[in-house]
mmCIF file of C-alpha atoms and ligand atoms in Angstrom:
data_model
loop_
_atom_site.group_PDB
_atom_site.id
_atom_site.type_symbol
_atom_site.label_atom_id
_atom_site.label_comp_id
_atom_site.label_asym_id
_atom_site.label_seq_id
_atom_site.Cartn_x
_atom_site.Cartn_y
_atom_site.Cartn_z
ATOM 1 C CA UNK A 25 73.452 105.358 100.963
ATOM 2 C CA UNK A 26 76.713 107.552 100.139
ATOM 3 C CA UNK A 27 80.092 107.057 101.861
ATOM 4 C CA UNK A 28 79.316 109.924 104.276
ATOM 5 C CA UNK A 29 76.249 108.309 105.516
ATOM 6 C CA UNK A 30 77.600 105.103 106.183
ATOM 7 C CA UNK A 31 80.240 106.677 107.883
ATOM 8 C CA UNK A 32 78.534 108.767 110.287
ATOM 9 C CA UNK A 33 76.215 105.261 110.989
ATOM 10 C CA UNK A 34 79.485 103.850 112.165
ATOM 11 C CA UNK A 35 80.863 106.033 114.441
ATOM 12 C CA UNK A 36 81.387 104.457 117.781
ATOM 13 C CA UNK A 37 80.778 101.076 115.951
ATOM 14 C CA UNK A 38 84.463 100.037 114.772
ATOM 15 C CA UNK A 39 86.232 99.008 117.968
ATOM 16 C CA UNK A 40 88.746 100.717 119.921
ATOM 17 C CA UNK A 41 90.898 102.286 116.715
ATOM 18 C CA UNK A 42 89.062 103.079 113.968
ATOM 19 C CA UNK A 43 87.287 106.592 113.721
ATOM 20 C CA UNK A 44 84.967 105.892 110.602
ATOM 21 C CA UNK A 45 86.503 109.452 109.481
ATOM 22 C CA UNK A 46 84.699 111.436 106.529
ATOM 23 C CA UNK A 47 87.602 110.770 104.912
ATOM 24 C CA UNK A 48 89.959 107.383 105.775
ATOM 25 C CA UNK A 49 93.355 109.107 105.501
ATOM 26 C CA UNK A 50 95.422 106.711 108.115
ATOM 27 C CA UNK A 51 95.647 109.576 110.262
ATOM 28 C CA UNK A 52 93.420 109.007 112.972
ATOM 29 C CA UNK A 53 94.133 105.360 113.138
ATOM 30 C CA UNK A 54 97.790 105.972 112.701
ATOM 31 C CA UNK A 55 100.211 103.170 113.962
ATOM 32 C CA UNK A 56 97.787 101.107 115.545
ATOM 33 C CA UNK A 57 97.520 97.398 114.578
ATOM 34 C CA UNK A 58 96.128 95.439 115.861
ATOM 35 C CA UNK A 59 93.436 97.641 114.265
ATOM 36 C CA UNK A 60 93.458 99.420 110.918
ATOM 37 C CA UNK A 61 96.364 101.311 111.202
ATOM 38 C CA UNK A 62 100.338 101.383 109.786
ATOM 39 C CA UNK A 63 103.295 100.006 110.556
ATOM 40 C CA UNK A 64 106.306 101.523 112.915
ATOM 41 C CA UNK A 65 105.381 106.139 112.575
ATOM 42 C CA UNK A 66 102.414 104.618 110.987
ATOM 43 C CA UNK A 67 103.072 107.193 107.815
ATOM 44 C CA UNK A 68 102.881 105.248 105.313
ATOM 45 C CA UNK A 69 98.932 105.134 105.215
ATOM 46 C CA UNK A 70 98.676 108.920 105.147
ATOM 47 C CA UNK A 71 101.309 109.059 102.375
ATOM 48 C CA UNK A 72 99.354 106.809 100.013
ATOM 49 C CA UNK A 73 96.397 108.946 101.003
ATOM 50 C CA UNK A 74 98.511 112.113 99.878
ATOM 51 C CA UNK A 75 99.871 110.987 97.066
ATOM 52 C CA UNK A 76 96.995 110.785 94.754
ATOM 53 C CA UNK A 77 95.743 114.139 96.465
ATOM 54 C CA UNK A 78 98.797 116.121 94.946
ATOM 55 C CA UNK A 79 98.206 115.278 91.735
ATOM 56 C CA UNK A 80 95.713 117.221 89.393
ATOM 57 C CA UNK A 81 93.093 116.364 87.053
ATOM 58 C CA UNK A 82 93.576 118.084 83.562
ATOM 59 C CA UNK A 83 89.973 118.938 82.165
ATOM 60 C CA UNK A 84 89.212 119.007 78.120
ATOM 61 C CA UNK A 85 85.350 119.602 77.358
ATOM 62 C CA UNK A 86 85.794 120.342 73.907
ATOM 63 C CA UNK A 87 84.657 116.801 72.358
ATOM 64 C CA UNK A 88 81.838 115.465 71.218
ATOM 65 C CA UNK A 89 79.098 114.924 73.869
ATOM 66 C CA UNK A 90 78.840 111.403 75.464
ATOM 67 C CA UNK A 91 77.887 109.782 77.857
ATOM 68 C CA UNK A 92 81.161 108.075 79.962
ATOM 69 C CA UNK A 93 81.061 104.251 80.836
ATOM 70 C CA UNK A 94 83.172 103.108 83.492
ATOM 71 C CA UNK A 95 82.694 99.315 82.662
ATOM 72 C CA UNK A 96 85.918 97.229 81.677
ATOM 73 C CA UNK A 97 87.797 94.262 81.572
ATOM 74 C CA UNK A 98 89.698 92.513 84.816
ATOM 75 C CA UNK A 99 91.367 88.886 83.855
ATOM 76 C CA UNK A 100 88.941 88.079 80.941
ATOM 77 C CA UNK A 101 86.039 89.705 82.909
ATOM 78 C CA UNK A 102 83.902 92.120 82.443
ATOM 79 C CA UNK A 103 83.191 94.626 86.069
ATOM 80 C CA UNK A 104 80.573 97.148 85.979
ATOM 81 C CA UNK A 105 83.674 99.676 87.188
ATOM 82 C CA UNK A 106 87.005 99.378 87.724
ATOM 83 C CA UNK A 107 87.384 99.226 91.227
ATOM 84 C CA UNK A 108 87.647 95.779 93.358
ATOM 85 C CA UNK A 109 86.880 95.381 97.448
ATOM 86 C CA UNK A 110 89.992 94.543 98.874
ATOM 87 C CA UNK A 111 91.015 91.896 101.303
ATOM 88 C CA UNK A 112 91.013 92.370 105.216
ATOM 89 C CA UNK A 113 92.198 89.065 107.698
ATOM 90 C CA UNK A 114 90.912 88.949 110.858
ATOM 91 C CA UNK A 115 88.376 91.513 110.742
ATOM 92 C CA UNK A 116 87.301 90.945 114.664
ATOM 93 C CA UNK A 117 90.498 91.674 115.775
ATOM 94 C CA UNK A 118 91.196 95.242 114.258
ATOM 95 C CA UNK A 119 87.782 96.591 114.353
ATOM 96 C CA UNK A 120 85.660 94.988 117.376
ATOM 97 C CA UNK A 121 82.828 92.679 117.397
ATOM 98 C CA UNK A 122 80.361 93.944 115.374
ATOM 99 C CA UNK A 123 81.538 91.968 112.544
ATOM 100 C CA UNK A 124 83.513 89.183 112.294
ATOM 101 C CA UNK A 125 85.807 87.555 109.097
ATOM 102 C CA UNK A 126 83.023 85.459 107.889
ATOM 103 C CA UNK A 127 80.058 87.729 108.556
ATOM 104 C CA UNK A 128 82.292 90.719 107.151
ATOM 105 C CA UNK A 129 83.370 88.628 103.758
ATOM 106 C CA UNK A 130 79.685 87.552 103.552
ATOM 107 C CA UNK A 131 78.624 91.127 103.592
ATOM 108 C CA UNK A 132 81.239 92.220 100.732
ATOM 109 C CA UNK A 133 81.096 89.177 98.389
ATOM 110 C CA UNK A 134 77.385 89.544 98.097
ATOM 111 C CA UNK A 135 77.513 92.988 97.439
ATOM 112 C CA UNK A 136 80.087 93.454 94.980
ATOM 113 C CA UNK A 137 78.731 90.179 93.246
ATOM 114 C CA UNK A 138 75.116 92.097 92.785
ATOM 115 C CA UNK A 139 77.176 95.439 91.603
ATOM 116 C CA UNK A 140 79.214 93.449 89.051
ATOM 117 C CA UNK A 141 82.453 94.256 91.005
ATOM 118 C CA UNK A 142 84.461 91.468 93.080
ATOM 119 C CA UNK A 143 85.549 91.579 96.205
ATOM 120 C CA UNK A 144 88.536 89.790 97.575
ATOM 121 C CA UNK A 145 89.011 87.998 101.118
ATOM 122 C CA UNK A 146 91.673 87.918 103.221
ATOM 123 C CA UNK A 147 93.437 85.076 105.157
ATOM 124 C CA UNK A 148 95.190 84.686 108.713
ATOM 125 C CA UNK A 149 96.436 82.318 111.199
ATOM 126 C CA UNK A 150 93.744 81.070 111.962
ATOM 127 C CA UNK A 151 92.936 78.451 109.283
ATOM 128 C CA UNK A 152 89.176 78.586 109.165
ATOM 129 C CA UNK A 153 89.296 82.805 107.864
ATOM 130 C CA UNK A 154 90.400 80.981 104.147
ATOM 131 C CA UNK A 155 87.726 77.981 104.118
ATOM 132 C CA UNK A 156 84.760 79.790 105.587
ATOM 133 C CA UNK A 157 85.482 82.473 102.650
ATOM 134 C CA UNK A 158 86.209 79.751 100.060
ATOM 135 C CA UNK A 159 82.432 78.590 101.459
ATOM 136 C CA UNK A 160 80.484 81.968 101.306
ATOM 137 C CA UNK A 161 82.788 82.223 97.337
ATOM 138 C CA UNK A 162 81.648 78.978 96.834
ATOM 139 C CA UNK A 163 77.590 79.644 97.007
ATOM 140 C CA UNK A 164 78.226 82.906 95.033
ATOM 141 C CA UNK A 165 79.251 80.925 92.045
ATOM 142 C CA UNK A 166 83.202 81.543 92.334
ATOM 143 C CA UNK A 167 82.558 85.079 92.189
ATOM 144 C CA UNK A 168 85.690 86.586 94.017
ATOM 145 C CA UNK A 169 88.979 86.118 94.895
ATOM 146 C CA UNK A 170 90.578 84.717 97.385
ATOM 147 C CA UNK A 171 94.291 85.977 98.996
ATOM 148 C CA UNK A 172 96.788 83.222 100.371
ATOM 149 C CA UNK A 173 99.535 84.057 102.381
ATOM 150 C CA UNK A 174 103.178 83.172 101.414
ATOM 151 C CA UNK A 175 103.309 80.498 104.316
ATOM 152 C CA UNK A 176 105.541 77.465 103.937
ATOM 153 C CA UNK A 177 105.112 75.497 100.559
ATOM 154 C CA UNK A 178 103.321 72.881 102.151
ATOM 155 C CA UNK A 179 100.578 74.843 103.768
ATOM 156 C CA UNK A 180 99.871 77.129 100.549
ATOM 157 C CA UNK A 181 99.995 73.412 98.388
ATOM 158 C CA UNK A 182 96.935 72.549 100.857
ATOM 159 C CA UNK A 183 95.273 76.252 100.676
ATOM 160 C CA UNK A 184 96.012 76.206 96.860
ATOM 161 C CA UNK A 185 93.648 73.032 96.557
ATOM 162 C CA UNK A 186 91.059 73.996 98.425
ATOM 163 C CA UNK A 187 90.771 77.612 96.537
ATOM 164 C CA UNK A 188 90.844 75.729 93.456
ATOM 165 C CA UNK A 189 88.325 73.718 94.193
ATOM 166 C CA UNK A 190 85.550 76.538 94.019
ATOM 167 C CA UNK A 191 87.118 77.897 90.424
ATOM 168 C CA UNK A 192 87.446 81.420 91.638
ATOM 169 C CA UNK A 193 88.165 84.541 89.362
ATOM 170 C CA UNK A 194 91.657 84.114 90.335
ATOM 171 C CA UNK A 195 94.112 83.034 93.411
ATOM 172 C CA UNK A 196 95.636 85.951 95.212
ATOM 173 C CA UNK A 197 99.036 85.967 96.780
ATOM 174 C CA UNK A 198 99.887 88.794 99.705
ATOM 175 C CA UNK A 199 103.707 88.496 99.277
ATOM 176 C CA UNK A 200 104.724 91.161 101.323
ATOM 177 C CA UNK A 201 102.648 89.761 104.253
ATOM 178 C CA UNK A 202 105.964 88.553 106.035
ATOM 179 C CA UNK A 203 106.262 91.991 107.349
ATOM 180 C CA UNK A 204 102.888 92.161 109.545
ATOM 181 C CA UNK A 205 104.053 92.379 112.560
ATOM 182 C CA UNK A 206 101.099 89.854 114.176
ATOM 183 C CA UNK A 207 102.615 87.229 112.198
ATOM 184 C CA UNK A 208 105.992 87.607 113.313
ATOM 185 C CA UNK A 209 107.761 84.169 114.669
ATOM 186 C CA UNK A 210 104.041 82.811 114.748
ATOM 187 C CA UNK A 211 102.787 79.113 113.132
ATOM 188 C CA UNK A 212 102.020 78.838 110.592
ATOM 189 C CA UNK A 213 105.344 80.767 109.576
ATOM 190 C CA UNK A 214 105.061 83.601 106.792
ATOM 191 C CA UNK A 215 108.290 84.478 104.545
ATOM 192 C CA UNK A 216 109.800 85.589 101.317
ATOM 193 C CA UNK A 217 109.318 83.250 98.314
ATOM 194 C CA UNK A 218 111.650 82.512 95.440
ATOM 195 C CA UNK A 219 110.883 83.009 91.645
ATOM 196 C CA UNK A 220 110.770 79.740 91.127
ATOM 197 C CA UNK A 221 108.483 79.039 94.216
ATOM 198 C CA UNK A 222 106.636 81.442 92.777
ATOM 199 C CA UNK A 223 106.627 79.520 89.132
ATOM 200 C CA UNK A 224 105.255 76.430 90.715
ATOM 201 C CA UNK A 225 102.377 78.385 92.241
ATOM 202 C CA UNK A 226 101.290 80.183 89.299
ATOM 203 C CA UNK A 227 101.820 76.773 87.400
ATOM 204 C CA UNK A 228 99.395 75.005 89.797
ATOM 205 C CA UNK A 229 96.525 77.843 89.078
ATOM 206 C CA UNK A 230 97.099 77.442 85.342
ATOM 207 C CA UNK A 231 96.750 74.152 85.489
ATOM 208 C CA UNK A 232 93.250 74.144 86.822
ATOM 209 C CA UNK A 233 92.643 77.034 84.719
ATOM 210 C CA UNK A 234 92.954 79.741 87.318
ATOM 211 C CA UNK A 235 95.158 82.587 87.166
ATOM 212 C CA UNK A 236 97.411 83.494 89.818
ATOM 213 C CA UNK A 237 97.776 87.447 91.363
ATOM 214 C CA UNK A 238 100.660 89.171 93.362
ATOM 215 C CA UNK A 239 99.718 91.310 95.531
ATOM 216 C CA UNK A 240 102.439 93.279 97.418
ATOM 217 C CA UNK A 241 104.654 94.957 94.373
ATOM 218 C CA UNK A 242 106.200 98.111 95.225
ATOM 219 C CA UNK A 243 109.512 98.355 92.320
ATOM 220 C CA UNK A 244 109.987 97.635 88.860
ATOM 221 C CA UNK A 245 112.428 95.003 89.890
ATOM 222 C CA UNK A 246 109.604 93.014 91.978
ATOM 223 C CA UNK A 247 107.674 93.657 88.592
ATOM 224 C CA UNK A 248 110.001 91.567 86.368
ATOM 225 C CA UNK A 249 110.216 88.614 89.131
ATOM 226 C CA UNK A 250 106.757 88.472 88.871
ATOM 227 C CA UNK A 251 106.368 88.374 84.778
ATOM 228 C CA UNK A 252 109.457 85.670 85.531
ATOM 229 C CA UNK A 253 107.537 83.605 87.679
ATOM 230 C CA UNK A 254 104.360 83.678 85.142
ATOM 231 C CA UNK A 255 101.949 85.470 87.194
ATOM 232 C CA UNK A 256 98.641 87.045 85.227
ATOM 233 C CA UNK A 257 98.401 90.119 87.502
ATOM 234 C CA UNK A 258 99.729 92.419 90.010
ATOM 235 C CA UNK A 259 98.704 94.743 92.523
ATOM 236 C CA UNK A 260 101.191 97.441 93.050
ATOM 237 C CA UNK A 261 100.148 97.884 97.107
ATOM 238 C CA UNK A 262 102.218 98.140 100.383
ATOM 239 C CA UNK A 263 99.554 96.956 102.322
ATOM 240 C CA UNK A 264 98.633 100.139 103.271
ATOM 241 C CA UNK A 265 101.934 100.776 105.164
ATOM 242 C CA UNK A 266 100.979 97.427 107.126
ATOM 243 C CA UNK A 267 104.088 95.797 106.695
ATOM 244 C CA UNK A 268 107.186 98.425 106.298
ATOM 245 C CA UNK A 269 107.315 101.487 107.529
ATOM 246 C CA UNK A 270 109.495 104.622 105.242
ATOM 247 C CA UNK A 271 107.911 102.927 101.845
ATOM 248 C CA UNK A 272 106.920 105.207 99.074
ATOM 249 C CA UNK A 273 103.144 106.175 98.277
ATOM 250 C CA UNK A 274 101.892 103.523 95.705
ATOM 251 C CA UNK A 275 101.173 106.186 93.856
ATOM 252 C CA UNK A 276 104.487 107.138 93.250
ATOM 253 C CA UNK A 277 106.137 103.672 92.385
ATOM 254 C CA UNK A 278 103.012 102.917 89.753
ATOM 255 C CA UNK A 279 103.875 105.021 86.920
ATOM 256 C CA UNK A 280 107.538 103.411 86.450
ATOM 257 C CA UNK A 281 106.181 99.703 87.018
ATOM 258 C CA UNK A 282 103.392 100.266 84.671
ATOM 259 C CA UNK A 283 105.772 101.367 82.347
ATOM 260 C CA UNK A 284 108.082 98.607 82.312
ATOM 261 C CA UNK A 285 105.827 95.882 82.711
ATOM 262 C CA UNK A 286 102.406 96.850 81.590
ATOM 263 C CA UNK A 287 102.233 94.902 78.834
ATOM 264 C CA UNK A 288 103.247 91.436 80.080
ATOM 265 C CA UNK A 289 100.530 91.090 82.903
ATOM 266 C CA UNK A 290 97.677 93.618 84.238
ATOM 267 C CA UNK A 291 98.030 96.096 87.104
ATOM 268 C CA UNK A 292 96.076 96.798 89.709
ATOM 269 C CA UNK A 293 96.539 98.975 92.556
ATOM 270 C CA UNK A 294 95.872 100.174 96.351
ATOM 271 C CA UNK A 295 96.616 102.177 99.215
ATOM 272 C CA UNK A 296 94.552 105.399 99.947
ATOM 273 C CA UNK A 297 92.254 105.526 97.097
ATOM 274 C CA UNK A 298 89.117 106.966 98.421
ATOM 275 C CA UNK A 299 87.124 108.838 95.835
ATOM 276 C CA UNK A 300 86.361 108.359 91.728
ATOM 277 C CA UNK A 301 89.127 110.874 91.139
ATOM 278 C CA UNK A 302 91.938 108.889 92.672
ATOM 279 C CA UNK A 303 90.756 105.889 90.778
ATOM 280 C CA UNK A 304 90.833 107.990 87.562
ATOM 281 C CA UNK A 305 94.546 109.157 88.440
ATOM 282 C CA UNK A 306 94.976 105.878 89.119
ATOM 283 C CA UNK A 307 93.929 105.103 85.665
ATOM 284 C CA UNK A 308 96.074 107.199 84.127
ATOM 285 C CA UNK A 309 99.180 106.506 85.728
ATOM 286 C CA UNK A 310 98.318 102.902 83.893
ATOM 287 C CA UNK A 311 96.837 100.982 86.285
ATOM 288 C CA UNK A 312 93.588 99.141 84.897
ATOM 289 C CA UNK A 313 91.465 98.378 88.218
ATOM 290 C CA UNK A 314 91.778 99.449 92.063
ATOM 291 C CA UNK A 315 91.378 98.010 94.801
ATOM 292 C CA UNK A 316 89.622 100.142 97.659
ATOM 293 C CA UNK A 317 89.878 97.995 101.230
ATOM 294 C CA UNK A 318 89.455 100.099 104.672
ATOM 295 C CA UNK A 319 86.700 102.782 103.347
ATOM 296 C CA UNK A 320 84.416 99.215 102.434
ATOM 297 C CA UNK A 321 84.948 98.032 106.371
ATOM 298 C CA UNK A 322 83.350 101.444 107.226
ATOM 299 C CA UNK A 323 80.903 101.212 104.727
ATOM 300 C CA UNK A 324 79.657 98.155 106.059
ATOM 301 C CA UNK A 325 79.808 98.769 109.786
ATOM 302 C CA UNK A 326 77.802 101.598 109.211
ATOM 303 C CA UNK A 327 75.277 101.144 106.558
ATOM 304 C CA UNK A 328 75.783 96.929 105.897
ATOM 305 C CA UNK A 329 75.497 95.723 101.929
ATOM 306 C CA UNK A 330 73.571 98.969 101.315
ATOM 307 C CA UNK A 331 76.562 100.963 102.628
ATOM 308 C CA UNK A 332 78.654 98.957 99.979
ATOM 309 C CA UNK A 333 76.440 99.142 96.904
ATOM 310 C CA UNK A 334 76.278 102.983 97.985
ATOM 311 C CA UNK A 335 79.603 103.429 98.315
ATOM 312 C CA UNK A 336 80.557 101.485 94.896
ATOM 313 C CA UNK A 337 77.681 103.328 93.023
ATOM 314 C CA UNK A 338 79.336 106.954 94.479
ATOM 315 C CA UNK A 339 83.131 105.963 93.195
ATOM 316 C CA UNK A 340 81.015 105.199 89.503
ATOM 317 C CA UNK A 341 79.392 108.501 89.591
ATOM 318 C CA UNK A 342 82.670 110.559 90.749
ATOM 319 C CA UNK A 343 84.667 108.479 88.344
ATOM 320 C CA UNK A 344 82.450 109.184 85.123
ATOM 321 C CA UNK A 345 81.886 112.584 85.912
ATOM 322 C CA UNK A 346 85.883 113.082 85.893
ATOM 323 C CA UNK A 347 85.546 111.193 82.197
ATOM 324 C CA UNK A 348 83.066 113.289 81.159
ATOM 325 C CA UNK A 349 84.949 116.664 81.960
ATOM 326 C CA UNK A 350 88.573 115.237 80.592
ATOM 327 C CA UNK A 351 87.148 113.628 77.708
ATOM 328 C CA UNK A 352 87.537 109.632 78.068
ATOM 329 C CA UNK A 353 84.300 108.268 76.918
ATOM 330 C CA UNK A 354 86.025 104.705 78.198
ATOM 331 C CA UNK A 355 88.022 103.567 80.592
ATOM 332 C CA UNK A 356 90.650 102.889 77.710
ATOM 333 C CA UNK A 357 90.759 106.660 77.061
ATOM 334 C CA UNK A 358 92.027 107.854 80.261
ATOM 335 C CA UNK A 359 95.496 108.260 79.520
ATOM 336 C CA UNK A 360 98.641 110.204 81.119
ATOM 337 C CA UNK A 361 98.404 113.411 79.671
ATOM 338 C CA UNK A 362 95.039 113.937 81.207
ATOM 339 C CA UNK A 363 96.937 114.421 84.846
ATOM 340 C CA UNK A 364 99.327 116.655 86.015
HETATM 341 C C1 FMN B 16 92.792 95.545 109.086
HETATM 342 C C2 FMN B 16 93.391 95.175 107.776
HETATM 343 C C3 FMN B 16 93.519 93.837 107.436
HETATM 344 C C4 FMN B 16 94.070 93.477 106.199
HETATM 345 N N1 FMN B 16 94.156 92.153 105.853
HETATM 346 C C5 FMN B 16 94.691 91.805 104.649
HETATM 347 C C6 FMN B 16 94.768 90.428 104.244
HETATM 348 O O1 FMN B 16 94.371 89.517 104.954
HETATM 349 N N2 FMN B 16 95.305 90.160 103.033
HETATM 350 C C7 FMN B 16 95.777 91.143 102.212
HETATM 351 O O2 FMN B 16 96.262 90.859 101.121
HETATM 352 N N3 FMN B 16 95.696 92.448 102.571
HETATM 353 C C8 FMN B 16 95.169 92.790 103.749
HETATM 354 N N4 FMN B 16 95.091 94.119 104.099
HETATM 355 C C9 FMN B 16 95.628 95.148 103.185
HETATM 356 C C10 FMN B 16 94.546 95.689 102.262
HETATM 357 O O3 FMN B 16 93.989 94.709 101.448
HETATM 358 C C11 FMN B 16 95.071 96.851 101.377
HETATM 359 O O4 FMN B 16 96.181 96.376 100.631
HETATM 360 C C12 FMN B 16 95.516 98.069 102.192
HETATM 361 O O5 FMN B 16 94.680 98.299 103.299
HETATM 362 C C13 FMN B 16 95.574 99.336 101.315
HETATM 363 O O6 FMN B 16 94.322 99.728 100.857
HETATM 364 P P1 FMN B 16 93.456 100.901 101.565
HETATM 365 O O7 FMN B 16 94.356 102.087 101.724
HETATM 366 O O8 FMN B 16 92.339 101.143 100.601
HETATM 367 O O9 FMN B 16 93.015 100.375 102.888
HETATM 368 C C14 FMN B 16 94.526 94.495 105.324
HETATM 369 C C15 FMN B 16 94.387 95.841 105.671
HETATM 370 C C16 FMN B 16 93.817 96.187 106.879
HETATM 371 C C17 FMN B 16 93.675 97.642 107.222
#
């Protein structure tokens, strides 16, 4: 079942903001949360969108003839593609009853498990969103990754054990989570954390063999804090304009971070990637996996863990079609110079 398919399954399906558009842009939703949309103008959601839609692909057929594979390498393991499901909290509360957290998570770590991608789950106030998806990770083997977010030092020490517990593919931090406006002056309280915080984190996940993920990276200079504080991975997001409005497309901030970090920790990024060609631009601007989150809600409302698997196998197709016609037989291949 395509992305189209699943969509137009949804309509009517996704509570009292979401459209299921054609195409999730952030502009039907736009400034809406509770539901999917962005924070303050809500523009932020559109302008990731944009972003990747302004730049071009350059094409190069004149190679030898091959057939593109899309499979690579995320924190020592292998994915069928480079794209991951990203995490939504709360999922009841932004898109209506039809599915809630648990039934949603279920739905997305099963699927991207049987693709050979991972999907990652989400957490919120209410305490039970983390252990029910530290359950459903459990029974899959470990197979995904959890997101914590930066609460006080005592309640992430707690979260921290139990997500260790299950050896997942990695811990997950959302450190710009602070700025959700939901979890404003609420308990348990969200804020900023230090380097060092940070340090002690990552040094717990080491220890149990585990590495550690910030999520929420939008400057070179949060870059280098994070290769300070010892993390194993990034993802260069702004939450999809969820938690500051007047933010740049992640698009544009990528390139520079990538740059001046790339080769102390891997980079992933989000925020308006909807099709295989923004995750090859993605590519190139040296990012090594994406991660895709609203589209996969309105995948599944509509068409369920069919929707997903269809939705993941379309993004393969699009994405080794765009290898085959700028001549990157691998992943490794796609490089700078074929974008302009
Ligand atoms: C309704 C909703 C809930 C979200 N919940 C979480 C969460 O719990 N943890 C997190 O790290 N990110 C969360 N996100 C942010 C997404 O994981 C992702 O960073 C953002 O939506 C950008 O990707 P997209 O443009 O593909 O949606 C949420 C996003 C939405 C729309």
């Amino acid at each position: 079942m395509d992305y189209q398919s699943s969509s137009s399954l949804a309509h009517g399906q996704m509570g009292e903001w979401c459209k299921a558009c054609p195409v999730c842009n952030g502009r039907a939703c736009g400034a809406h949360i509770p539901g999917p949309g962005a924070k303050g103008q809500g523009t932020v959601a559109v302008r990731n969108y944009d972003a990747w839609q302004n730049m071009r692909l350059v094409m190069d057929t004149i190679h030898d003839e091959f057939a593109a594979s899309c499979e690579t390498t995320v924190l020592g393991r292998s994915l069928a593609l480079p794209v991951m499901i990203g995490p939504v909290g709360d999922v009841n509360r932004h898109y209506g009853d039809k599915y809630n957290t648990v039934t949603y998570n279920g739905a997305i770590l099963r699927a991207a498990s049987s693709a050979g991608s991972l999907a990652w789950t989400g957490d919120g106030l209410d305490g039970t969103i983390m252990t029910k998806a530290l359950t459903l990770m459990d029974e899959l083997g470990g197979q995904g990754i959890p997101t914590i977010k930066p609460w006080s030092m005592d309640v992430i020490s707690e979260k921290l054990e139990d997500a260790l517990a299950i050896r997942p593919v990695a811990v997950a931090m959302d450190i710009d989570a602070a700025g959700l406006p939901f979890l404003r002056g609420q308990q348990p309280p969200a804020g900023a954390k230090s380097v060092r915080q940070l340090r002690q984190i990552a040094k717990r996940c080491h220890d149990a063999g585990t590495p550690f993920i910030l999520k929420g990276i939008m400057s070179a200079r949060g870059a280098h804090k994070a290769v300070d504080a010892g993390v194993d991975a990034i993802v260069v997001s702004n939450h999809g304009g969820r938690v500051l409005d007047g933010v740049p497309a992640t698009a544009e901030v990528l390139p520079q971070i990538a740059s001046e970090v790339g080769s102390d920790l891997q980079i992933f990024v989000d925020g308006g990637i909807r099709c295989g060609a923004d995750v090859f631009r993605a590519l190139a601007l040296g990012a090594s996996a994406v991660l895709i989150c609203r589209p996969f809600v309105v995948a599944t409302f509509g068409g369920g863990e069919e929707g997903i698997a269809g939705y993941l196998e379309q993004l393969a197709r699009e994405l080794m079609d765009c290898m085959e016609m700028c001549g990157a037989p691998t992943v490794a291949d796609i490089d700078r110079d074929m974008l302009m």
